[in-house]
Tab-separated table of C-alpha atoms in Angstrom:
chain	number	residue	atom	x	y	z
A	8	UNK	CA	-44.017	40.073	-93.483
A	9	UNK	CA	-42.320	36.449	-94.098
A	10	UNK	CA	-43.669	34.189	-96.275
A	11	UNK	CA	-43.923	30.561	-96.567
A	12	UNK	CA	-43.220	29.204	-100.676
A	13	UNK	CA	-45.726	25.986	-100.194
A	14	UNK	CA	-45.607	25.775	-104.627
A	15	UNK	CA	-44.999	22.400	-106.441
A	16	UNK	CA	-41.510	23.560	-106.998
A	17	UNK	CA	-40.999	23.832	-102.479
A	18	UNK	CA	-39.097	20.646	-101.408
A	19	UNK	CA	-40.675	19.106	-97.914
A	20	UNK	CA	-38.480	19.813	-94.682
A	21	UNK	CA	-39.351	16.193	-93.184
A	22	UNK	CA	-38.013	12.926	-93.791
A	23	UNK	CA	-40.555	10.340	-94.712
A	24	UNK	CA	-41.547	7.545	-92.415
A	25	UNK	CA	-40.290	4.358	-92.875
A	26	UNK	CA	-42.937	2.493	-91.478
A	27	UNK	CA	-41.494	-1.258	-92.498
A	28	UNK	CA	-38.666	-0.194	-90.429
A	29	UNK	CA	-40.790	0.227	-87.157
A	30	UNK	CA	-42.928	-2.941	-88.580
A	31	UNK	CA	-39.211	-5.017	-88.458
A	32	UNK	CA	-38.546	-3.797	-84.972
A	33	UNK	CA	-41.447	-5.151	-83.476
A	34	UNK	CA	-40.890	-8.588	-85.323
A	35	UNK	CA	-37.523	-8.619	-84.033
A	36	UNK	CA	-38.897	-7.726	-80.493
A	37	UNK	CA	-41.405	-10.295	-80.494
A	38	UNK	CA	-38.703	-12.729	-81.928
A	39	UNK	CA	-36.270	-12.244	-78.945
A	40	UNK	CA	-39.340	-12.490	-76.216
A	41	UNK	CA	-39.889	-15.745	-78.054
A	42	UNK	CA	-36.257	-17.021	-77.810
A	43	UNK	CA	-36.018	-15.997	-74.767
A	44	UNK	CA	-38.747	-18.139	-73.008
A	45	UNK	CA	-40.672	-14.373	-72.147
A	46	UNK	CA	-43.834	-16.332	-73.589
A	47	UNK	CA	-45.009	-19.896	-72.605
A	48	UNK	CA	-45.974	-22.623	-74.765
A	49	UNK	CA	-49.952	-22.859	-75.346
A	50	UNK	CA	-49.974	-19.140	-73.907
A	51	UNK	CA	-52.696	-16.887	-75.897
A	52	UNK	CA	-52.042	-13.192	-76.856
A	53	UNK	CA	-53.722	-10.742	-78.612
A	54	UNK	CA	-52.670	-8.096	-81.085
A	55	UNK	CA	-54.134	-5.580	-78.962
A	56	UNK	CA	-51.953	-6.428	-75.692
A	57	UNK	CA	-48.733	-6.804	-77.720
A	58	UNK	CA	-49.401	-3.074	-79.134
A	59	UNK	CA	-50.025	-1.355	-75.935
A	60	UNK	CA	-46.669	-3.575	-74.433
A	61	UNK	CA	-44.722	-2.391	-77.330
A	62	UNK	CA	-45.871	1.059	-77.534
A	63	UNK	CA	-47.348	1.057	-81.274
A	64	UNK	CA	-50.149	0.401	-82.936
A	65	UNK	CA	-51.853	-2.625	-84.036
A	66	UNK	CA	-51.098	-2.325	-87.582
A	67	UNK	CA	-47.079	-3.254	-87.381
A	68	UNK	CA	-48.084	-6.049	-84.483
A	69	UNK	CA	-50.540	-7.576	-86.718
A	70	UNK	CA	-48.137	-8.377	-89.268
A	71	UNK	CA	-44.937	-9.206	-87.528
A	72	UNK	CA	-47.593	-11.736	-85.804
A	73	UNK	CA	-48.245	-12.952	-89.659
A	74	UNK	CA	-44.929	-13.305	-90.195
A	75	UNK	CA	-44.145	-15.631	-86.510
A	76	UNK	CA	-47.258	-17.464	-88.015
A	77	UNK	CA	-45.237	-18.570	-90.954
A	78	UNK	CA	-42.849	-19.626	-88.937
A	79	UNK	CA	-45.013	-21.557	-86.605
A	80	UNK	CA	-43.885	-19.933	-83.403
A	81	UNK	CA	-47.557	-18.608	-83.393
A	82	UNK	CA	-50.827	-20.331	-84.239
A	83	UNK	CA	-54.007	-18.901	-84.877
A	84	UNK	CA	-56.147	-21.333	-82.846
A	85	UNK	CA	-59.256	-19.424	-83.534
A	86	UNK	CA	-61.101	-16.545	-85.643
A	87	UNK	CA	-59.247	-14.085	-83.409
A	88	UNK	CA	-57.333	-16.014	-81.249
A	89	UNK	CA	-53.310	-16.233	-81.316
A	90	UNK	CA	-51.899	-18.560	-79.230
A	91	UNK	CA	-47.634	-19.545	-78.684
A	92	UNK	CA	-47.624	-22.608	-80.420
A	93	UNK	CA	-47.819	-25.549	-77.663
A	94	UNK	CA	-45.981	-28.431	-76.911
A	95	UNK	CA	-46.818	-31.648	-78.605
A	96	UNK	CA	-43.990	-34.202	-77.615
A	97	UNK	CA	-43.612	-36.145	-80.699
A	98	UNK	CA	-43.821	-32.650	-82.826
A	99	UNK	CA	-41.122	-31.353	-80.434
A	100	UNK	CA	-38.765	-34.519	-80.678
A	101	UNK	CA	-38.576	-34.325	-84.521
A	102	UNK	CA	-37.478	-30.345	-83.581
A	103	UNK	CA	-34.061	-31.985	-81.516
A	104	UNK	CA	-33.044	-34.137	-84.079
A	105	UNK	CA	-33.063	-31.688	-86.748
A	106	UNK	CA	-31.879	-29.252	-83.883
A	107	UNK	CA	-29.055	-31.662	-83.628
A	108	UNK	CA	-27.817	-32.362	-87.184
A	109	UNK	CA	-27.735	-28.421	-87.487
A	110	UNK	CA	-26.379	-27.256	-84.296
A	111	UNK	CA	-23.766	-30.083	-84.325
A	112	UNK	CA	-22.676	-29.317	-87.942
A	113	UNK	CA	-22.566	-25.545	-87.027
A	114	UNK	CA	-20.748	-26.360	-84.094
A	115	UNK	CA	-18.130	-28.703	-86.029
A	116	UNK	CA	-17.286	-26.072	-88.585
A	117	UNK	CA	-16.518	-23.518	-85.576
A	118	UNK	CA	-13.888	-25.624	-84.345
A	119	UNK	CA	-12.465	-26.410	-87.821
A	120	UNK	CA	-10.971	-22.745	-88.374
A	121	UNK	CA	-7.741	-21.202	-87.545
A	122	UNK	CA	-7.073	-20.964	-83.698
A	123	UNK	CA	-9.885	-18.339	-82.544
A	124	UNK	CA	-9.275	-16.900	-78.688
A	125	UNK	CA	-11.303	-14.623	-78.960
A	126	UNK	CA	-14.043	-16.791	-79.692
A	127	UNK	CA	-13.239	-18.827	-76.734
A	128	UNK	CA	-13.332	-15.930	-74.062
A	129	UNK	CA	-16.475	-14.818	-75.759
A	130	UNK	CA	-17.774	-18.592	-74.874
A	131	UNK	CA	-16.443	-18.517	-71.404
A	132	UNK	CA	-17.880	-14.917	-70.893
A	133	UNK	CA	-21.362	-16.569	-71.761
A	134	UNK	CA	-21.256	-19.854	-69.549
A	135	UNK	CA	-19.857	-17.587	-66.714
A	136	UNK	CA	-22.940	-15.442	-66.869
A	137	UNK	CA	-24.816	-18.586	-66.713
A	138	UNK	CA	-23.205	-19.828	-64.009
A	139	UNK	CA	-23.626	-16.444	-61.957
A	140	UNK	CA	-27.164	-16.584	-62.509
A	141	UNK	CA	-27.569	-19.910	-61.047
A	142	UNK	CA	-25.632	-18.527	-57.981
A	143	UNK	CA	-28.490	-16.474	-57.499
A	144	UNK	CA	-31.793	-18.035	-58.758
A	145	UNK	CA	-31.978	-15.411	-61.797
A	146	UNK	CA	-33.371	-18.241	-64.193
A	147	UNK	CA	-34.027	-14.933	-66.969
A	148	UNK	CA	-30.315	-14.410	-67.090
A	149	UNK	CA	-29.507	-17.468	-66.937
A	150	UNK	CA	-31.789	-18.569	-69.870
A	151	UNK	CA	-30.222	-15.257	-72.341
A	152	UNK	CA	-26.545	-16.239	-71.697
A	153	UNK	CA	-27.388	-20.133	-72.533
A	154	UNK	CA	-28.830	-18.278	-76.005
A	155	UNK	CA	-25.415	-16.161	-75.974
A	156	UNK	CA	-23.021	-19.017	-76.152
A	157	UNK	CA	-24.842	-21.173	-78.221
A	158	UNK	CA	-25.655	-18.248	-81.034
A	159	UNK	CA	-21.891	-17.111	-80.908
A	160	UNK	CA	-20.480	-20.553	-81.218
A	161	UNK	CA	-22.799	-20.775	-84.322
A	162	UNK	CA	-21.804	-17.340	-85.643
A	163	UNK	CA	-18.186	-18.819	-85.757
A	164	UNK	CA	-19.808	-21.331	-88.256
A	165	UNK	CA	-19.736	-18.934	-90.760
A	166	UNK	CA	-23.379	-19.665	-92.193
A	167	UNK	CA	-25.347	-17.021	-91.892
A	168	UNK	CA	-28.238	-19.282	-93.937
A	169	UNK	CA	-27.345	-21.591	-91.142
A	170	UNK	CA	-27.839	-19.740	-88.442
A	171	UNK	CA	-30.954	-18.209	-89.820
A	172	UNK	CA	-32.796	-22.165	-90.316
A	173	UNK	CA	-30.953	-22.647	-86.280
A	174	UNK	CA	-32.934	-19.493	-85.385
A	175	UNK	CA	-36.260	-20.424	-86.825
A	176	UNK	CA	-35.957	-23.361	-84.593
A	177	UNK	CA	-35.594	-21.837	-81.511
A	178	UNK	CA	-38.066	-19.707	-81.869
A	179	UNK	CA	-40.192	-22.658	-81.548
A	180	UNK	CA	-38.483	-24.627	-78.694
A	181	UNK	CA	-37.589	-21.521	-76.637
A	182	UNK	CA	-40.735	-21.181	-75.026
A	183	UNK	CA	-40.447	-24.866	-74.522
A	184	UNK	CA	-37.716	-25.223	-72.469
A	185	UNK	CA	-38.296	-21.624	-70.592
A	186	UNK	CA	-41.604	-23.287	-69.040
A	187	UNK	CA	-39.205	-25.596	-67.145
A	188	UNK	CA	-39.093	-22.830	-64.779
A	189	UNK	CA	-42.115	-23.181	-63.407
A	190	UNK	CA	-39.559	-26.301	-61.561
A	191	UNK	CA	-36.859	-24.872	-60.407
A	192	UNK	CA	-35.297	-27.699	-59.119
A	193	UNK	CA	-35.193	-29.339	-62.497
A	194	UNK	CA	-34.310	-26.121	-64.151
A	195	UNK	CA	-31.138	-25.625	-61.903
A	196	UNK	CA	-30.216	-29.434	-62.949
A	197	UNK	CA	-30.459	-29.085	-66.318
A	198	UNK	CA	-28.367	-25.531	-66.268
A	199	UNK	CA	-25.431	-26.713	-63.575
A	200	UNK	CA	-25.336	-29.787	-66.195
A	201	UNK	CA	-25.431	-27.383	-69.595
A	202	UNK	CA	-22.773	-25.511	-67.557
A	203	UNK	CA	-20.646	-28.486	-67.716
A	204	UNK	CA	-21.333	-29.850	-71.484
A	205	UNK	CA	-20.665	-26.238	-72.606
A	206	UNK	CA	-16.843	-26.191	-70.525
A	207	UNK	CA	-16.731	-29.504	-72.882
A	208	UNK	CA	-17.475	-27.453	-76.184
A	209	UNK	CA	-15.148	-24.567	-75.225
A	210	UNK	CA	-12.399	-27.018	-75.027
A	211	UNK	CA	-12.988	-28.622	-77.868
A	212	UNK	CA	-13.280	-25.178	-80.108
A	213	UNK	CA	-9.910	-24.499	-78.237
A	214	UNK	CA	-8.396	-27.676	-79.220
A	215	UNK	CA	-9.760	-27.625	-82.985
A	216	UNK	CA	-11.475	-30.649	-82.078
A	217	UNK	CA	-14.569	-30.780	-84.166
A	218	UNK	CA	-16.058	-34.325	-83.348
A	219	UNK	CA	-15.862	-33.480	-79.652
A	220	UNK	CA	-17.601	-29.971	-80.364
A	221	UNK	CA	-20.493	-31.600	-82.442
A	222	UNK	CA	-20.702	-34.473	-79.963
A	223	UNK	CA	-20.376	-32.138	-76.812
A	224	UNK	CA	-23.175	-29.705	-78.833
A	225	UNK	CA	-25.713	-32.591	-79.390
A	226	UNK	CA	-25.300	-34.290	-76.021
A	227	UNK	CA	-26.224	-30.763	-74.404
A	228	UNK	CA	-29.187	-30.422	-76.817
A	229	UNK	CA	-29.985	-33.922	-75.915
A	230	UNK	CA	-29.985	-34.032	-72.379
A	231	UNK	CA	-31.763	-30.974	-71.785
A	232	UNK	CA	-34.591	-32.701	-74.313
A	233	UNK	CA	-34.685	-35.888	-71.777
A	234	UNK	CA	-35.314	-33.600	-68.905
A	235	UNK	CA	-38.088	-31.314	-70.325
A	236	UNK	CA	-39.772	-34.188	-71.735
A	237	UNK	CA	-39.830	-35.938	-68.497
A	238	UNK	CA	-41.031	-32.392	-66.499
A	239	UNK	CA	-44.329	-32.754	-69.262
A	240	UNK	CA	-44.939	-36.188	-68.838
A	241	UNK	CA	-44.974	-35.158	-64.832
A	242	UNK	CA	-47.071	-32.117	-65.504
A	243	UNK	CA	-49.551	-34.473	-67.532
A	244	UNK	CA	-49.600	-37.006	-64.615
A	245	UNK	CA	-50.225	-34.705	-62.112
A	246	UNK	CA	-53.102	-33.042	-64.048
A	247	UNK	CA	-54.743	-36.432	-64.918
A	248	UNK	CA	-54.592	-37.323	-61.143
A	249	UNK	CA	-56.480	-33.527	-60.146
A	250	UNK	CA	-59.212	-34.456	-62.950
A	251	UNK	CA	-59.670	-37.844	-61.642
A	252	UNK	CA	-60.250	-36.560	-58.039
A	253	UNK	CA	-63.314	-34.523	-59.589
């Protein structure tokens, strides 16, 4: 008859569970939805709904939604209410500028390497795929290949601390300028136009021309600020008008 040797001296068959590793996939998952637009600005969530979407418990949710909290892509609005953090125009003007001092510097040292071709293809791959997406109305696609170029043109900076401060950013705009798809008319203009600015920066990283790629970086930044700004003054309007017809 076998036996099983289950002393002090019998060494376990399984691995142990890293549990901070599943905790840092579900930040990082969270992350991404919010730099990707996949939340809106103002939009509540609860721990419970982001476990069941993500397939885990609430335990890892709970503090990767701690961690976003730091980071004030997430607010905690109530006892137990979460909310994406919403958009408060003044709040998100002082987020360009320093968007623009850091993107444009990031984007500057990119273009003041060696000769890098692969770097532009990889740049041309991205604004093609945003282009494509235009073609036909898929504003998701669209929206992750504008995050594609602009993420590998900063990679090229060099920074990783950079890019991490860029990042943090992001996180809290993203949502921002995803709600601008709720008009798609202004969120074709402002991606045909980004399309453009962003053939600007590729030439200039091609060229080693690092004024025109920080200038070309912050005027795309820019714009894009202009035209959201304007779609929530608009939204504001038109709400104020609905509440003064009751």
């Amino acid at each position: 008859m076998n036996t099983f040797d289950l002393t002090k001296n019998s060494k376990p068959m399984l691995a142990p569970v890293d549990v901070s590793t599943v905790q840092e996939r579900v930040y990082q998952s969270l992350r991404l939805g919010l730099l990707r637009g996949e939340f809106l600005p103002g939009e509540q969530v609860s721990i419970r709904a982001l476990a069941n979407m993500l397939g885990t418990s609430a335990m890892p949710v709970r503090e990767a939604i701690a961690r976003l909290i730091a980071e004030r892509a997430i607010e905690q609005s109530g006892p137990r209410t979460l909310r994406v953090a919403p958009y408060h125009a003044s709040e998100h003007e002082a987020y360009i500028r320093i968007r623009m001092q850091l993107e444009g510097y990031a984007a500057e040292r990119a273009a003041s390497g060696p000769k890098n071709p692969k770097l532009v293809d990889a740049l041309r791959r991205h604004n093609d795929q945003i282009k494509e997406a235009l073609q036909v109305d898929d504003y998701d696609a669209a929206l992750t290949g504008n995050q594609a170029f602009h993420f590998e043109l900063y990679r090229a900076s060099g920074y990783s601390q950079l890019l991490d401060l860029i990042s943090t950013l992001w996180l809290r705009t993203g949502p921002i300028v995803a709600s601008a798809r709720k008009d798609t008319s202004l969120f074709e203009r402002v991606f045909t136009h980004g399309v453009k600015i962003h053939s600007n920066v590729i030439d200039a990283v091609a060229q080693r021309d690092r004024a025109a790629a920080r200038w070309s970086v912050n005027l795309d930044i820019r714009s894009s600020h202009l035209a959201i700004r304007r779609f929530y003054k608009l939204a504001d309007s038109n709400a104020a008008d609905v509440s003064g017809a009751d």
